[in-house]
Amino acid sequence: MKSTRTKSKARLSRRDILTLAAGAGAARLLGADKADAAPVFEEVPPSVSGITWVHENAMSPERYLPETLGPGCAFLDFDNDGWMDIYLVNSGPSDFYKPSQPIRNALYKNNRDGTFTDVTEKAGVSGGTFGMGVAVGDYDNDGWPDIFVTAYGKCILYKNNQDGTFTDVTKKAGLETPGWTTSAVWFDYDNDGHLDLFLCSFVDYGTTEHMSCGDNKLGRHYYCIPRVFRGTASYLYHNNGDGTFTQVQKGTDIEKSLGKGLGVVATDINNDGLMDLFVANDTVQNFLYVNRGKDKNGKWQFEEMALAAEVGYSDGGRARSGMGVDAADVFNSGYQDLFVANVDQEMFSLYRNQKNETFRDVAHANGVAQSTRLLSGWGLKFFDYDNDGAVDLILSNGHPDDMIENYSAQVHYKEPILLFHQEDGKLRDVSAESGPAFSKSWSARGLASGDFNNDGLIDILIATNGGAPVLLKNRCGAGNNWLGLKLQGVKCNRDAIGAKIRWSAGGVVRSRLKNNGGSYLSSHDPREVLGVGKADKIDWVEITWPQPSGKVRRIENPPLNRYIAVSEA
């Protein structure tokens, strides 16, 4: 659905500029030559960061499947001080697990000096269910981020009270979702200015007894392959604009499609201004829900067309174990490309948008398939880690079966992180030259990206199953220039999900869509960092706000190497 768009040109006023970064010198102080950048990403130990929380995976001899799928993580600015804080999801009491001591999620406040302080109890966001993932979004448009936690069991919606505390409003909001939910995404599917919520639903794991898949050759129980469980329909909640939500998937392809959802990203694959959904499913085909707007009866429709779009199965026509996903305009074509990570031997897929609602897998041509053949991928992110303007990629990996090494000579339980840099229009695996963190192995699951020290270089947070989170500080030292945007919707949703950004610098025009979700069980820094390489100025930035306004704002000659707030009004 389209409406007339209006344009306005403006230079930034002083009030638009947030001095969240150290200014023009911040990025340059990290090094003017890429050769000096060793490592590209530096692991920040708990003794430095102050993040001492550890995930409890509740691993038992019975090998209950929820034990191996968590956890997720998030970057968010819960107190609106301009610095990214961290939220970490834990397991908890369930029908198969009764912890001997209390287990809780964790909220860490950014101290603005590279360290964090645990404020979970004061904030009131400790959880109390068998948590899976987290989705952060301002569902009530009050300018403060709220937290939604998915779970094996009870989901939780925490409303931000604007004073450093949160209130559990799950029941009041109508979001007490049953079953087993995994990744979630906030997005405005009907362009009414309010964020709606999509929840991936995993398998029907039973309500009284849980299937056992017997013993392996070691004489020990093992985790069942999700193939043996029934698929379930995911959930779509419409935001009523009054703090409550209504389930609206009934009668749509979302209800009709029984999947085993693990990852989801909200994006616009056909540039029609309506946000679509790409869902990664485990052992059944992936789903691509294309938003078709209202039908003749006024009901909103999503068309599931992954098969027609050629993103449902592998090139060989086989369902794979889809886990992490993302979307971005990787090749600067003006259209969104897709990515899905799978388990070992299946290889991952990089789907290039053919601009006609179909895609072509170019993972082999970009070296992604070869690098991932023996890996199992979870959290991942398209991002520009060196601010040269081109889209790069990071992948976190780990096999779901902790006993895999006992009966496989090539596949390991803990696996390395991979980093790909875009060069001459193709992705290149640069993991070996990116620092000691990439020579280590992890039982990685969720991954979130965010600039926790406001230097314009995007950092990475990885949640590990049964272990401590991994905080990777970006030290690429490329000396490239950048501009950070904090978009603030007024008529559209406050988070400006669905906004289109174009910018010109050094004779190159690039574009970006403000997607949401992606990765696995995780939520990212909502700010957008626009890299411009060695260009010493940005000619202009143009922001097309989502409906209902569709307004276009053009900013001439914005400042470099700092974050600015840009309002739709």
Coordinates of C-alpha atoms in Angstrom, one line a residue:
M1 CA 0.0 0.0 0.0
K2 CA 1.4 3.3 -1.0
S3 CA 0.5 6.9 -0.3
T4 CA 1.7 10.3 -1.4
R5 CA 5.1 11.1 0.1
T6 CA 6.2 14.6 1.0
K7 CA 9.8 15.9 1.0
S8 CA 11.5 18.3 3.3
K9 CA 15.1 19.5 3.2
A10 CA 16.8 20.5 6.4
R11 CA 20.2 21.1 8.0
L12 CA 20.6 19.7 11.4
S13 CA 19.8 21.9 14.3
R14 CA 21.9 21.9 17.4
R15 CA 19.3 20.0 19.3
D16 CA 19.5 17.2 16.7
I17 CA 23.1 16.4 17.5
L18 CA 23.7 14.0 20.4
T19 CA 27.3 14.1 21.5
L20 CA 27.3 10.4 22.3
A21 CA 30.7 9.8 20.8
A22 CA 33.9 11.5 21.4
G23 CA 33.6 13.4 18.1
A24 CA 35.7 13.3 14.9
G25 CA 38.8 12.1 16.6
A26 CA 37.1 9.0 18.2
A27 CA 37.5 6.7 15.2
R28 CA 40.9 8.0 14.1
L29 CA 42.4 7.4 17.6
L30 CA 41.9 3.7 17.0
G31 CA 44.5 3.7 14.3
A32 CA 44.9 5.3 10.8
D33 CA 46.2 2.2 9.1
K34 CA 44.5 -1.2 8.8
A35 CA 47.9 -2.9 9.1
D36 CA 48.0 -1.6 12.7
A37 CA 44.7 -3.3 13.6
A38 CA 45.6 -6.4 15.5
P39 CA 43.2 -7.8 16.6
V40 CA 40.2 -6.6 14.6
F41 CA 38.0 -7.8 17.5
E42 CA 39.3 -8.0 21.1
E43 CA 37.7 -10.3 23.7
V44 CA 36.8 -8.3 26.8
P45 CA 37.2 -10.6 29.8
P46 CA 34.7 -10.5 32.7
S47 CA 37.4 -9.1 35.0
V48 CA 37.4 -6.0 32.8
S49 CA 33.8 -5.7 31.8
G50 CA 32.3 -6.7 35.1
I51 CA 29.9 -9.1 33.4
T52 CA 30.1 -12.1 35.7
W53 CA 26.7 -13.7 34.8
V54 CA 26.8 -17.3 33.4
H55 CA 24.1 -19.1 31.5
E56 CA 22.7 -22.2 33.2
N57 CA 21.6 -24.7 30.4
A58 CA 20.0 -27.2 32.9
M59 CA 21.8 -30.1 31.2
S60 CA 20.6 -33.4 32.5
P61 CA 21.3 -37.1 31.7
E62 CA 17.8 -37.2 30.1
R63 CA 18.9 -34.6 27.5
Y64 CA 15.7 -32.6 27.3
L65 CA 15.7 -30.6 24.0
P66 CA 15.2 -27.1 25.5
E67 CA 18.5 -27.5 27.3
T68 CA 20.6 -27.1 24.1
L69 CA 18.8 -24.2 22.3
G70 CA 19.3 -21.1 24.5
P71 CA 20.2 -18.4 25.2
G72 CA 19.7 -15.1 23.5
C73 CA 21.1 -11.6 24.3
A74 CA 20.5 -8.0 23.6
F75 CA 22.0 -4.5 23.4
L76 CA 19.6 -1.8 24.5
D77 CA 19.7 1.6 26.1
F78 CA 17.1 1.0 28.8
D79 CA 17.8 4.3 30.7
N80 CA 18.1 6.5 27.6
D81 CA 21.5 7.9 28.6
G82 CA 22.9 7.3 25.1
W83 CA 25.0 4.2 26.0
M84 CA 24.1 0.6 25.2
D85 CA 23.3 -1.7 28.1
I86 CA 23.2 -5.5 27.9
Y87 CA 20.4 -8.0 28.6
L88 CA 21.1 -11.7 29.0
V89 CA 18.5 -14.5 29.1
N90 CA 18.7 -17.6 31.3
S91 CA 16.9 -20.8 31.8
G92 CA 14.7 -21.4 34.8
P93 CA 12.0 -23.6 36.4
S94 CA 10.0 -25.8 34.0
D95 CA 8.2 -29.1 33.9
F96 CA 11.5 -31.0 33.6
Y97 CA 13.8 -28.7 35.5
K98 CA 13.6 -27.6 39.2
P99 CA 16.8 -25.6 40.0
S100 CA 18.2 -26.0 43.5
Q101 CA 19.0 -22.3 43.6
P102 CA 17.3 -19.3 42.0
I103 CA 18.3 -18.7 38.4
R104 CA 17.8 -15.3 36.8
N105 CA 18.3 -13.3 33.6
A106 CA 20.6 -10.3 33.8
L107 CA 20.5 -6.6 33.0
Y108 CA 23.8 -4.8 33.0
K109 CA 24.0 -1.0 33.0
N110 CA 26.8 0.6 30.9
N111 CA 29.1 2.6 33.1
R112 CA 30.4 4.6 30.1
D113 CA 34.0 3.5 30.8
G114 CA 34.0 0.0 29.3
T115 CA 32.5 -1.6 32.4
F116 CA 29.0 -2.7 33.3
T117 CA 27.0 -3.0 36.6
D118 CA 24.4 -5.6 37.3
V119 CA 21.1 -3.8 38.0
T120 CA 18.7 -6.8 37.4
E121 CA 17.1 -6.9 40.8
K122 CA 16.5 -3.2 41.0
A123 CA 15.1 -3.1 37.4
G124 CA 12.8 -6.1 38.1
V125 CA 13.7 -8.1 35.0
S126 CA 15.0 -11.3 36.4
G127 CA 12.7 -13.6 34.5
G128 CA 11.6 -16.7 36.3
T129 CA 10.7 -19.0 33.4
F130 CA 12.8 -21.2 31.1
G131 CA 13.9 -18.3 28.9
M132 CA 15.0 -18.5 25.3
G133 CA 15.3 -15.2 23.5
V134 CA 14.7 -11.5 23.8
A135 CA 13.2 -8.8 21.5
V136 CA 13.5 -5.1 22.4
G137 CA 11.1 -2.5 21.1
D138 CA 9.2 0.6 22.1
Y139 CA 5.7 -0.9 21.7
D140 CA 3.9 2.0 23.4
N141 CA 5.8 4.8 21.5
D142 CA 6.8 6.5 24.8
G143 CA 10.5 6.8 23.7
W144 CA 11.7 4.1 26.2
P145 CA 12.6 0.5 25.1
D146 CA 10.6 -2.4 26.4
I147 CA 11.7 -6.0 26.7
F148 CA 10.0 -9.1 25.5
V149 CA 11.4 -12.5 26.6
T150 CA 10.4 -15.7 24.8
A151 CA 10.5 -19.1 26.6
Y152 CA 9.9 -22.7 26.9
G153 CA 6.8 -21.9 29.0
K154 CA 5.7 -18.4 29.9
C155 CA 6.7 -15.4 27.8
I156 CA 7.2 -12.1 29.6
L157 CA 6.6 -8.5 28.4
Y158 CA 8.5 -6.0 30.6
K159 CA 7.2 -2.4 30.2
N160 CA 9.8 0.3 30.8
N161 CA 8.8 2.6 33.7
Q162 CA 11.2 5.3 32.6
D163 CA 12.9 5.3 36.0
G164 CA 15.3 2.4 35.7
T165 CA 12.6 -0.2 36.5
F166 CA 10.3 -2.4 34.5
T167 CA 6.8 -3.9 35.1
D168 CA 5.6 -7.3 34.0
V169 CA 2.5 -6.5 31.9
T170 CA 2.3 -9.8 30.0
K171 CA -1.2 -10.7 31.2
K172 CA -2.6 -7.1 30.9
A173 CA -1.2 -6.9 27.3
G174 CA -2.7 -10.2 26.3
L175 CA 0.7 -11.8 25.4
E176 CA 0.5 -14.9 27.7
T177 CA 1.6 -17.2 24.8
P178 CA 1.6 -21.0 25.5
G179 CA 4.1 -23.6 24.2
W180 CA 7.7 -23.1 23.2
T181 CA 8.6 -19.7 21.6
T182 CA 12.1 -18.9 20.4
S183 CA 13.0 -15.8 18.3
A184 CA 10.6 -12.8 18.2
V185 CA 10.5 -9.6 16.2
W186 CA 8.8 -6.2 16.7
F187 CA 7.6 -4.7 13.4
D188 CA 4.7 -2.6 12.1
Y189 CA 3.1 -4.9 9.5
D190 CA 0.0 -2.6 8.9
N191 CA 1.8 0.8 9.0
D192 CA -0.5 2.2 11.7
G193 CA 2.5 3.6 13.7
H194 CA 2.4 0.9 16.4
L195 CA 4.9 -2.0 16.7
D196 CA 3.3 -5.5 16.2
L197 CA 4.9 -8.7 17.4
F198 CA 5.7 -11.9 15.6
L199 CA 6.7 -15.0 17.7
C200 CA 8.5 -18.0 16.3
S201 CA 6.9 -21.2 17.7
F202 CA 9.1 -24.3 17.8
V203 CA 7.9 -27.9 18.2
D204 CA 5.1 -29.5 20.1
Y205 CA 7.2 -30.9 22.9
G206 CA 4.3 -32.3 24.9
T207 CA 2.6 -31.2 28.1
T208 CA 3.0 -34.1 30.5
E209 CA 5.7 -36.4 29.0
H210 CA 8.6 -35.6 26.7
M211 CA 9.8 -38.0 24.1
S212 CA 13.1 -39.8 24.7
C213 CA 15.1 -40.8 21.7
G214 CA 16.9 -43.5 23.5
D215 CA 20.6 -44.1 24.0
N216 CA 23.5 -43.5 21.6
K217 CA 26.4 -45.9 21.1
L218 CA 27.9 -44.5 24.3
G219 CA 25.0 -45.8 26.3
R220 CA 23.8 -42.3 27.1
H221 CA 20.6 -40.4 26.2
Y222 CA 21.0 -37.9 23.4
Y223 CA 19.1 -34.9 22.2
C224 CA 16.2 -35.7 19.8
I225 CA 16.5 -34.4 16.3
P226 CA 13.5 -31.9 15.9
R227 CA 12.4 -34.0 12.9
V228 CA 10.6 -36.4 15.3
F229 CA 8.4 -33.7 16.7
R230 CA 5.3 -32.1 15.3
G231 CA 5.6 -28.6 13.9
T232 CA 3.5 -25.7 15.3
A233 CA 2.1 -22.4 13.9
S234 CA 3.8 -19.2 14.9
Y235 CA 2.0 -16.2 16.4
L236 CA 1.3 -12.7 15.0
Y237 CA 0.0 -10.1 17.5
H238 CA -1.5 -6.8 16.4
N239 CA -0.8 -3.8 18.6
N240 CA -4.1 -2.2 19.5
G241 CA -2.4 1.0 20.4
D242 CA -3.7 1.0 24.0
G243 CA -1.1 -1.3 25.6
T244 CA -2.9 -4.5 24.5
F245 CA -2.4 -7.0 21.7
T246 CA -4.7 -9.2 19.7
Q247 CA -3.8 -12.5 17.9
V248 CA -4.4 -12.1 14.2
Q249 CA -2.6 -15.0 12.5
K250 CA -5.9 -17.0 12.3
G251 CA -7.0 -17.7 8.8
T252 CA -3.7 -16.5 7.3
D253 CA -0.8 -18.5 5.9
I254 CA 1.0 -17.9 9.2
E255 CA -1.6 -20.1 10.9
K256 CA -1.7 -22.6 8.1
S257 CA 2.1 -23.1 8.0
L258 CA 3.2 -25.6 10.6
G259 CA 6.9 -25.0 11.1
K260 CA 9.7 -25.4 13.7
G261 CA 10.7 -21.7 13.9
L262 CA 14.0 -20.7 15.3
G263 CA 15.0 -17.4 13.6
V264 CA 13.1 -14.5 12.1
V265 CA 13.9 -11.2 10.4
A266 CA 11.4 -8.5 9.4
T267 CA 12.4 -6.9 6.1
D268 CA 10.9 -5.7 2.8
I269 CA 11.9 -8.0 0.0
N270 CA 10.0 -6.3 -2.8
N271 CA 10.2 -2.6 -1.9
D272 CA 6.5 -2.1 -1.6
G273 CA 6.7 -0.4 1.8
L274 CA 5.2 -3.4 3.7
M275 CA 7.4 -5.4 6.0
D276 CA 7.7 -9.1 5.3
L277 CA 9.0 -12.0 7.4
F278 CA 11.7 -14.6 6.7
V279 CA 11.6 -17.5 9.2
A280 CA 14.2 -20.2 9.6
N281 CA 12.8 -23.6 10.4
D282 CA 14.5 -26.7 11.8
T283 CA 14.2 -29.9 9.6
V284 CA 11.3 -28.5 7.6
Q285 CA 11.2 -25.8 4.8
N286 CA 11.8 -22.2 5.7
F287 CA 9.0 -19.7 5.4
L288 CA 8.9 -16.4 3.6
Y289 CA 5.7 -14.5 4.5
V290 CA 5.3 -11.7 2.0
N291 CA 3.0 -8.9 3.3
R292 CA 0.2 -8.4 0.7
G293 CA -1.8 -5.8 2.7
K294 CA -5.6 -5.9 3.1
D295 CA -7.8 -8.2 1.0
K296 CA -11.2 -7.3 -0.2
N297 CA -12.7 -8.1 3.2
G298 CA -10.3 -5.8 5.0
K299 CA -8.2 -8.6 6.5
W300 CA -4.5 -8.4 6.4
Q301 CA -2.8 -11.1 4.4
F302 CA 0.6 -12.7 4.4
E303 CA 1.5 -15.0 1.5
E304 CA 3.9 -17.8 2.4
M305 CA 6.0 -18.2 -0.8
A306 CA 9.4 -19.6 0.2
L307 CA 9.2 -22.4 -2.4
A308 CA 8.4 -20.0 -5.2
A309 CA 11.1 -17.6 -4.0
E310 CA 13.6 -20.5 -3.8
V311 CA 14.5 -19.9 -0.2
G312 CA 12.5 -22.8 1.3
Y313 CA 14.9 -25.6 0.7
S314 CA 18.5 -26.2 -0.3
D315 CA 19.5 -26.1 -4.0
G316 CA 19.1 -29.9 -3.9
G317 CA 15.5 -29.6 -2.7
R318 CA 16.1 -30.7 0.9
A319 CA 14.8 -29.2 4.1
R320 CA 17.6 -28.2 6.4
S321 CA 18.1 -27.2 10.0
G322 CA 17.6 -23.5 9.8
M323 CA 18.6 -21.5 12.9
G324 CA 20.0 -18.0 12.5
V325 CA 18.8 -15.6 9.8
D326 CA 19.3 -12.0 8.7
A327 CA 18.6 -9.6 5.8
A328 CA 20.5 -6.7 4.3
D329 CA 21.2 -5.0 1.0
V330 CA 24.5 -6.9 0.8
F331 CA 25.4 -6.0 -2.8
N332 CA 24.0 -2.4 -2.8
S333 CA 21.4 -3.3 -5.4
G334 CA 18.6 -1.5 -3.6
Y335 CA 17.0 -4.8 -2.6
Q336 CA 17.2 -6.9 0.5
D337 CA 19.2 -10.2 0.4
L338 CA 18.7 -13.0 2.9
F339 CA 20.9 -15.4 4.9
V340 CA 20.2 -18.6 6.8
A341 CA 22.5 -20.7 8.9
N342 CA 22.1 -24.5 9.2
V343 CA 23.9 -27.4 10.9
D344 CA 27.0 -29.2 9.7
Q345 CA 27.1 -30.8 6.3
E346 CA 24.2 -28.7 5.2
M347 CA 26.1 -25.5 4.6
F348 CA 24.7 -22.0 5.0
S349 CA 22.9 -20.0 2.3
L350 CA 23.4 -16.4 1.1
Y351 CA 20.3 -15.6 -1.0
R352 CA 20.8 -12.7 -3.5
N353 CA 17.6 -10.8 -4.3
Q354 CA 16.7 -11.1 -8.0
K355 CA 14.3 -8.1 -7.7
N356 CA 11.3 -10.2 -8.7
E357 CA 10.4 -11.9 -5.4
T358 CA 12.9 -14.7 -6.1
F359 CA 16.4 -15.3 -4.8
R360 CA 19.6 -17.1 -5.9
D361 CA 21.9 -18.8 -3.5
V362 CA 25.4 -17.3 -3.9
A363 CA 27.0 -18.8 -0.8
H364 CA 29.5 -20.8 -2.9
A365 CA 30.6 -17.8 -4.9
N366 CA 31.2 -15.8 -1.7
G367 CA 33.1 -18.6 0.1
V368 CA 30.4 -18.9 2.7
A369 CA 29.4 -22.5 1.8
Q370 CA 33.0 -23.8 1.9
S371 CA 33.8 -22.1 5.3
T372 CA 30.6 -23.4 7.0
R373 CA 30.4 -27.0 5.8
L374 CA 31.5 -28.5 9.2
L375 CA 29.8 -25.9 11.3
S376 CA 26.4 -25.3 12.9
G377 CA 25.3 -21.7 12.8
W378 CA 23.1 -19.7 15.2
G379 CA 23.4 -16.0 15.9
L380 CA 24.7 -13.9 13.0
K381 CA 24.6 -10.4 11.7
F382 CA 25.2 -8.4 8.5
F383 CA 27.0 -5.2 9.5
D384 CA 29.8 -2.9 8.4
Y385 CA 32.5 -3.6 10.9
D386 CA 35.2 -1.3 9.4
N387 CA 32.9 1.5 8.2
D388 CA 34.0 1.3 4.6
G389 CA 30.4 1.4 3.5
A390 CA 30.2 -2.3 2.4
V391 CA 28.2 -4.9 4.2
D392 CA 30.2 -7.6 6.1
L393 CA 29.1 -10.7 8.0
I394 CA 29.7 -12.4 11.4
L395 CA 28.6 -15.9 12.3
S396 CA 28.6 -17.6 15.7
N397 CA 28.6 -21.4 15.7
G398 CA 28.4 -24.4 17.9
H399 CA 27.0 -27.9 17.5
P400 CA 23.7 -28.7 19.4
D401 CA 24.9 -32.1 20.5
D402 CA 27.5 -32.0 23.3
M403 CA 28.5 -35.6 22.5
I404 CA 29.2 -35.1 18.8
E405 CA 32.9 -35.5 19.1
N406 CA 32.5 -39.1 20.4
Y407 CA 31.2 -40.2 17.0
S408 CA 32.5 -37.7 14.5
A409 CA 36.1 -37.1 13.7
Q410 CA 35.5 -33.7 11.9
V411 CA 32.6 -32.0 13.8
H412 CA 33.1 -30.4 17.2
Y413 CA 30.7 -29.3 19.9
K414 CA 32.4 -25.9 20.4
E415 CA 33.1 -24.1 17.2
P416 CA 34.8 -20.9 16.0
I417 CA 33.3 -17.6 15.1
L418 CA 33.6 -16.6 11.5
L419 CA 34.0 -13.1 10.1
F420 CA 33.6 -12.2 6.4
H421 CA 34.7 -8.9 4.9
Q422 CA 33.3 -7.6 1.7
E423 CA 35.9 -6.9 -1.0
D424 CA 35.1 -6.1 -4.7
G425 CA 31.5 -7.1 -4.3
K426 CA 32.2 -10.5 -2.6
L427 CA 32.5 -11.7 0.9
R428 CA 35.9 -13.1 2.0
D429 CA 36.6 -15.1 5.1
V430 CA 39.0 -13.0 7.2
S431 CA 38.5 -15.0 10.5
A432 CA 42.2 -16.1 10.6
E433 CA 43.4 -12.5 10.5
S434 CA 40.9 -11.0 12.9
G435 CA 42.3 -11.8 16.3
P436 CA 42.7 -14.5 19.0
A437 CA 38.9 -14.6 19.6
F438 CA 38.5 -16.2 16.2
S439 CA 40.9 -19.0 17.0
K440 CA 38.9 -20.1 20.0
S441 CA 35.8 -22.3 20.0
W442 CA 32.5 -21.6 21.7
S443 CA 29.1 -23.2 22.3
A444 CA 27.6 -20.1 20.8
R445 CA 23.9 -19.4 20.4
G446 CA 22.5 -15.8 20.4
L447 CA 24.5 -12.9 18.9
A448 CA 23.7 -9.2 19.2
S449 CA 25.6 -6.2 17.6
G450 CA 25.9 -2.8 19.2
D451 CA 28.4 0.0 19.8
F452 CA 28.8 -0.2 23.6
N453 CA 31.6 2.4 23.8
N454 CA 30.2 4.9 21.2
D455 CA 33.3 5.0 19.1
G456 CA 31.3 4.3 15.9
L457 CA 32.7 0.8 15.5
I458 CA 30.1 -1.9 16.0
D459 CA 30.9 -4.4 18.8
I460 CA 29.5 -8.0 19.2
L461 CA 27.9 -9.8 22.1
I462 CA 27.6 -13.6 21.9
A463 CA 25.6 -15.7 24.3
T464 CA 26.9 -19.2 24.9
N465 CA 25.0 -22.3 26.0
G466 CA 26.0 -23.2 29.6
G467 CA 28.7 -20.6 29.7
A468 CA 29.6 -16.9 30.1
P469 CA 28.7 -14.4 27.3
V470 CA 31.5 -13.3 25.0
L471 CA 31.9 -9.5 24.5
L472 CA 34.0 -8.6 21.5
K473 CA 35.2 -5.0 21.3
N474 CA 35.7 -3.7 17.7
R475 CA 39.3 -2.5 17.3
C476 CA 39.6 -2.6 13.6
G477 CA 41.3 0.8 13.5
A478 CA 40.5 1.4 9.9
G479 CA 40.5 5.1 10.2
N480 CA 37.3 5.2 8.2
N481 CA 34.7 7.9 8.8
W482 CA 31.1 7.4 9.8
L483 CA 27.8 8.9 10.9
G484 CA 25.5 7.3 13.5
L485 CA 21.8 7.8 13.4
K486 CA 19.2 7.5 16.2
L487 CA 15.9 7.6 14.3
Q488 CA 12.9 8.8 16.2
G489 CA 9.5 8.2 14.6
V490 CA 6.5 10.5 15.4
K491 CA 3.7 9.4 13.1
C492 CA 5.4 6.1 12.3
N493 CA 6.5 3.7 15.0
R494 CA 8.9 5.4 17.4
D495 CA 11.7 2.9 16.5
A496 CA 11.3 3.8 12.8
I497 CA 11.4 0.1 11.8
G498 CA 10.9 0.0 8.1
A499 CA 12.7 3.4 7.4
K500 CA 14.8 3.6 4.2
I501 CA 18.1 5.4 4.5
R502 CA 20.3 6.6 1.5
W503 CA 23.5 8.5 1.8
S504 CA 26.1 9.9 -0.6
A505 CA 29.8 10.2 0.1
G506 CA 33.0 10.0 -2.0
G507 CA 30.9 9.6 -5.2
V508 CA 29.1 6.5 -4.0
V509 CA 25.4 6.3 -3.0
R510 CA 24.4 3.6 -0.6
S511 CA 21.1 2.5 0.8
R512 CA 19.9 0.6 3.9
L513 CA 16.5 -0.5 5.2
K514 CA 16.0 -0.4 8.9
N515 CA 15.1 -4.1 9.4
N516 CA 14.4 -5.6 12.8
G517 CA 15.1 -9.0 14.4
G518 CA 17.5 -11.3 12.6
S519 CA 20.3 -13.3 14.2
Y520 CA 18.9 -15.9 16.7
L521 CA 17.0 -15.2 19.9
S522 CA 18.7 -11.7 20.1
S523 CA 18.1 -8.0 19.7
H524 CA 20.5 -5.4 18.4
D525 CA 21.5 -1.7 19.0
P526 CA 18.7 0.2 17.3
R527 CA 21.0 2.9 16.0
E528 CA 22.3 2.9 12.4
V529 CA 26.0 3.5 11.7
L530 CA 26.7 4.7 8.1
G531 CA 30.2 4.0 7.0
V532 CA 31.8 6.3 4.3
G533 CA 35.4 5.0 4.2
K534 CA 38.0 7.6 3.6
A535 CA 35.6 10.2 2.4
D536 CA 36.0 13.4 4.4
K537 CA 32.4 14.4 4.1
I538 CA 28.9 13.1 3.6
D539 CA 27.1 15.0 0.9
W540 CA 23.7 14.1 2.1
V541 CA 21.6 11.6 4.0
E542 CA 18.0 10.9 2.9
I543 CA 15.5 9.2 5.3
T544 CA 12.2 7.9 4.0
W545 CA 10.1 7.3 7.1
P546 CA 7.6 4.4 7.2
Q547 CA 3.9 4.9 6.8
P548 CA 1.6 6.3 7.8
S549 CA 3.5 9.5 6.8
G550 CA 5.9 8.3 4.2
K551 CA 7.7 11.6 4.8
V552 CA 11.2 12.1 3.3
R553 CA 13.8 14.1 5.1
R554 CA 17.1 15.1 3.5
I555 CA 20.0 16.3 5.6
E556 CA 22.8 18.1 3.7
N557 CA 26.4 17.9 4.8
P558 CA 25.8 16.2 8.2
P559 CA 28.7 16.0 10.8
L560 CA 31.1 13.1 10.7
N561 CA 32.1 10.6 13.4
R562 CA 29.4 11.2 15.9
Y563 CA 25.8 10.1 16.7
I564 CA 22.9 12.4 15.9
A565 CA 19.2 12.1 16.7
V566 CA 16.9 12.6 13.7
S567 CA 13.2 13.1 14.3
E568 CA 10.5 12.4 11.7
A569 CA 8.7 15.7 12.7

